[in-house]
Amino acid sequence: QVQLVESGGGLVQPGGSHRLSCAASGSIFSINGMGWYRQGPGKERELVATITSGDSTNYADSVKGRFTISRDNAKMVFLQMNSLELEDTAVYYCNVQGLLYNRARFYSWGQGTQVTVSS
């Protein structure tokens, strides 16, 4: 009932910048929070950044000052990544949670988009 489509993955050089986007669609009544998570090679999935409906943000220590999460009113969330490091190489997943029109809660994940930082 909720679909998330991520875009923007690719190959980036160390020190470079990149922007990820995620569009949510479906029977969404309201969105409480949106976020980005990532899973690097041989690692578990970890939180990168989250943003609430009131625009409060939270970042992993490893990305503070380099990444910025934002959203718009069209059910999209973005992740601006600056000063990328080799350790940022991962599959990045979008996460959205909220209420459907039938007032059921949803907690949905995107399919993931690969970001590779390499020279």
PDB file of C-alpha atoms in Angstrom:
ATOM      1  CA  GLN A   1       0.000   0.000   0.000  1.00  0.00           C
ATOM      2  CA  VAL A   2       3.059   2.231   0.338  1.00  0.00           C
ATOM      3  CA  GLN A   3       5.767   2.356  -2.270  1.00  0.00           C
ATOM      4  CA  LEU A   4       9.145   3.992  -1.853  1.00  0.00           C
ATOM      5  CA  VAL A   5      11.348   4.675  -4.844  1.00  0.00           C
ATOM      6  CA  GLU A   6      14.920   5.763  -4.275  1.00  0.00           C
ATOM      7  CA  SER A   7      17.171   7.388  -6.825  1.00  0.00           C
ATOM      8  CA  GLY A   8      20.560   9.006  -7.054  1.00  0.00           C
ATOM      9  CA  GLY A   9      22.962   6.226  -6.282  1.00  0.00           C
ATOM     10  CA  GLY A  10      26.237   5.973  -8.127  1.00  0.00           C
ATOM     11  CA  LEU A  11      30.008   6.231  -8.082  1.00  0.00           C
ATOM     12  CA  VAL A  12      31.552   9.235  -6.357  1.00  0.00           C
ATOM     13  CA  GLN A  13      35.144  10.220  -5.717  1.00  0.00           C
ATOM     14  CA  PRO A  14      36.368  10.748  -2.164  1.00  0.00           C
ATOM     15  CA  GLY A  15      35.648  14.287  -1.071  1.00  0.00           C
ATOM     16  CA  GLY A  16      32.846  14.604  -3.557  1.00  0.00           C
ATOM     17  CA  SER A  17      29.157  15.282  -3.091  1.00  0.00           C
ATOM     18  CA  HIS A  18      26.051  13.354  -4.003  1.00  0.00           C
ATOM     19  CA  ARG A  19      22.322  13.601  -3.434  1.00  0.00           C
ATOM     20  CA  LEU A  20      19.828  10.813  -2.844  1.00  0.00           C
ATOM     21  CA  SER A  21      16.074  11.132  -3.284  1.00  0.00           C
ATOM     22  CA  CYS A  22      13.172   8.991  -2.143  1.00  0.00           C
ATOM     23  CA  ALA A  23       9.566   9.366  -3.234  1.00  0.00           C
ATOM     24  CA  ALA A  24       6.718   7.859  -1.241  1.00  0.00           C
ATOM     25  CA  SER A  25       3.382   7.002  -2.790  1.00  0.00           C
ATOM     26  CA  GLY A  26       0.270   5.006  -2.004  1.00  0.00           C
ATOM     27  CA  SER A  27      -2.578   5.256   0.458  1.00  0.00           C
ATOM     28  CA  ILE A  28      -0.702   7.609   2.772  1.00  0.00           C
ATOM     29  CA  PHE A  29      -2.787   9.748   5.119  1.00  0.00           C
ATOM     30  CA  SER A  30       0.104  11.248   7.022  1.00  0.00           C
ATOM     31  CA  ILE A  31       3.834  10.836   7.469  1.00  0.00           C
ATOM     32  CA  ASN A  32       5.340  10.931  10.964  1.00  0.00           C
ATOM     33  CA  GLY A  33       8.958  10.456  10.042  1.00  0.00           C
ATOM     34  CA  MET A  34      11.346   9.744   7.215  1.00  0.00           C
ATOM     35  CA  GLY A  35      14.897   8.560   7.243  1.00  0.00           C
ATOM     36  CA  TRP A  36      17.921   7.083   5.559  1.00  0.00           C
ATOM     37  CA  TYR A  37      19.764   3.964   6.629  1.00  0.00           C
ATOM     38  CA  ARG A  38      22.727   2.219   5.058  1.00  0.00           C
ATOM     39  CA  GLN A  39      24.393  -1.158   4.952  1.00  0.00           C
ATOM     40  CA  GLY A  40      28.040  -1.322   4.061  1.00  0.00           C
ATOM     41  CA  PRO A  41      29.909  -4.438   2.884  1.00  0.00           C
ATOM     42  CA  GLY A  42      29.959  -6.976   5.689  1.00  0.00           C
ATOM     43  CA  LYS A  43      28.149  -4.640   8.049  1.00  0.00           C
ATOM     44  CA  GLU A  44      24.711  -4.446   9.566  1.00  0.00           C
ATOM     45  CA  ARG A  45      22.194  -1.841   8.511  1.00  0.00           C
ATOM     46  CA  GLU A  46      22.684   1.392  10.451  1.00  0.00           C
ATOM     47  CA  LEU A  47      20.877   4.679  10.848  1.00  0.00           C
ATOM     48  CA  VAL A  48      22.226   7.586   8.836  1.00  0.00           C
ATOM     49  CA  ALA A  49      19.690  10.360   9.417  1.00  0.00           C
ATOM     50  CA  THR A  50      16.050  10.895  10.268  1.00  0.00           C
ATOM     51  CA  ILE A  51      13.618  13.779  10.024  1.00  0.00           C
ATOM     52  CA  THR A  52      10.233  14.159  11.680  1.00  0.00           C
ATOM     53  CA  SER A  53       7.085  15.810  10.404  1.00  0.00           C
ATOM     54  CA  GLY A  54       8.124  18.813  12.476  1.00  0.00           C
ATOM     55  CA  ASP A  55      11.513  18.889  10.720  1.00  0.00           C
ATOM     56  CA  SER A  56      13.508  17.730  13.722  1.00  0.00           C
ATOM     57  CA  THR A  57      16.589  15.908  12.500  1.00  0.00           C
ATOM     58  CA  ASN A  58      18.913  13.291  13.914  1.00  0.00           C
ATOM     59  CA  TYR A  59      22.230  12.137  12.476  1.00  0.00           C
ATOM     60  CA  ALA A  60      24.678   9.345  13.070  1.00  0.00           C
ATOM     61  CA  ASP A  61      27.908  10.673  14.555  1.00  0.00           C
ATOM     62  CA  SER A  62      29.822   9.442  11.522  1.00  0.00           C
ATOM     63  CA  VAL A  63      27.936  11.755   9.138  1.00  0.00           C
ATOM     64  CA  LYS A  64      27.295  14.828  11.291  1.00  0.00           C
ATOM     65  CA  GLY A  65      28.452  17.975   9.551  1.00  0.00           C
ATOM     66  CA  ARG A  66      28.736  16.186   6.204  1.00  0.00           C
ATOM     67  CA  PHE A  67      25.239  14.907   5.427  1.00  0.00           C
ATOM     68  CA  THR A  68      21.963  16.822   5.451  1.00  0.00           C
ATOM     69  CA  ILE A  69      18.507  15.276   5.426  1.00  0.00           C
ATOM     70  CA  SER A  70      15.535  17.263   4.175  1.00  0.00           C
ATOM     71  CA  ARG A  71      12.001  16.691   2.991  1.00  0.00           C
ATOM     72  CA  ASP A  72       9.339  18.451   1.019  1.00  0.00           C
ATOM     73  CA  ASN A  73       5.553  18.498   1.133  1.00  0.00           C
ATOM     74  CA  ALA A  74       5.272  16.091  -1.766  1.00  0.00           C
ATOM     75  CA  LYS A  75       6.206  13.009   0.265  1.00  0.00           C
ATOM     76  CA  MET A  76       9.839  13.110  -0.715  1.00  0.00           C
ATOM     77  CA  VAL A  77      12.950  12.895   1.400  1.00  0.00           C
ATOM     78  CA  PHE A  78      16.472  13.796   0.357  1.00  0.00           C
ATOM     79  CA  LEU A  79      19.976  13.117   1.607  1.00  0.00           C
ATOM     80  CA  GLN A  80      22.679  15.565   0.609  1.00  0.00           C
ATOM     81  CA  MET A  81      26.054  13.943   1.131  1.00  0.00           C
ATOM     82  CA  ASN A  82      29.190  16.080   1.136  1.00  0.00           C
ATOM     83  CA  SER A  83      32.837  15.293   1.822  1.00  0.00           C
ATOM     84  CA  LEU A  84      32.208  11.654   1.037  1.00  0.00           C
ATOM     85  CA  GLU A  85      34.629   9.109   2.458  1.00  0.00           C
ATOM     86  CA  LEU A  86      35.460   5.564   1.422  1.00  0.00           C
ATOM     87  CA  GLU A  87      33.608   4.357   4.523  1.00  0.00           C
ATOM     88  CA  ASP A  88      30.371   5.864   3.187  1.00  0.00           C
ATOM     89  CA  THR A  89      30.221   3.149   0.541  1.00  0.00           C
ATOM     90  CA  ALA A  90      26.995   1.281   1.165  1.00  0.00           C
ATOM     91  CA  VAL A  91      23.518   0.494  -0.016  1.00  0.00           C
ATOM     92  CA  TYR A  92      21.332   3.346   1.192  1.00  0.00           C
ATOM     93  CA  TYR A  93      17.737   2.630   2.165  1.00  0.00           C
ATOM     94  CA  CYS A  94      14.877   5.064   2.553  1.00  0.00           C
ATOM     95  CA  ASN A  95      12.445   4.542   5.420  1.00  0.00           C
ATOM     96  CA  VAL A  96       9.060   6.190   5.891  1.00  0.00           C
ATOM     97  CA  GLN A  97       6.529   5.710   8.660  1.00  0.00           C
ATOM     98  CA  GLY A  98       3.075   7.101   9.221  1.00  0.00           C
ATOM     99  CA  LEU A  99      -0.628   6.390   8.854  1.00  0.00           C
ATOM    100  CA  LEU A 100      -2.639   5.023   5.953  1.00  0.00           C
ATOM    101  CA  TYR A 101      -6.073   6.334   5.061  1.00  0.00           C
ATOM    102  CA  ASN A 102      -7.584   3.454   7.019  1.00  0.00           C
ATOM    103  CA  ARG A 103      -5.597   4.747  10.019  1.00  0.00           C
ATOM    104  CA  ALA A 104      -3.354   1.700  10.071  1.00  0.00           C
ATOM    105  CA  ARG A 105       0.270   2.449  10.802  1.00  0.00           C
ATOM    106  CA  PHE A 106       2.882   1.711   8.187  1.00  0.00           C
ATOM    107  CA  TYR A 107       6.644   1.333   8.318  1.00  0.00           C
ATOM    108  CA  SER A 108       8.071   0.959   4.848  1.00  0.00           C
ATOM    109  CA  TRP A 109      11.481   0.508   3.264  1.00  0.00           C
ATOM    110  CA  GLY A 110      12.752   1.332  -0.173  1.00  0.00           C
ATOM    111  CA  GLN A 111      14.604  -1.154  -2.327  1.00  0.00           C
ATOM    112  CA  GLY A 112      17.971   0.454  -1.685  1.00  0.00           C
ATOM    113  CA  THR A 113      20.386   2.380  -3.871  1.00  0.00           C
ATOM    114  CA  GLN A 114      24.129   1.749  -4.085  1.00  0.00           C
ATOM    115  CA  VAL A 115      26.568   4.549  -3.337  1.00  0.00           C
ATOM    116  CA  THR A 116      30.206   3.722  -4.002  1.00  0.00           C
ATOM    117  CA  VAL A 117      32.950   6.096  -2.955  1.00  0.00           C
ATOM    118  CA  SER A 118      36.133   5.289  -4.835  1.00  0.00           C
ATOM    119  CA  SER A 119      38.963   6.989  -6.651  1.00  0.00           C
TER     120      SER A 119
END
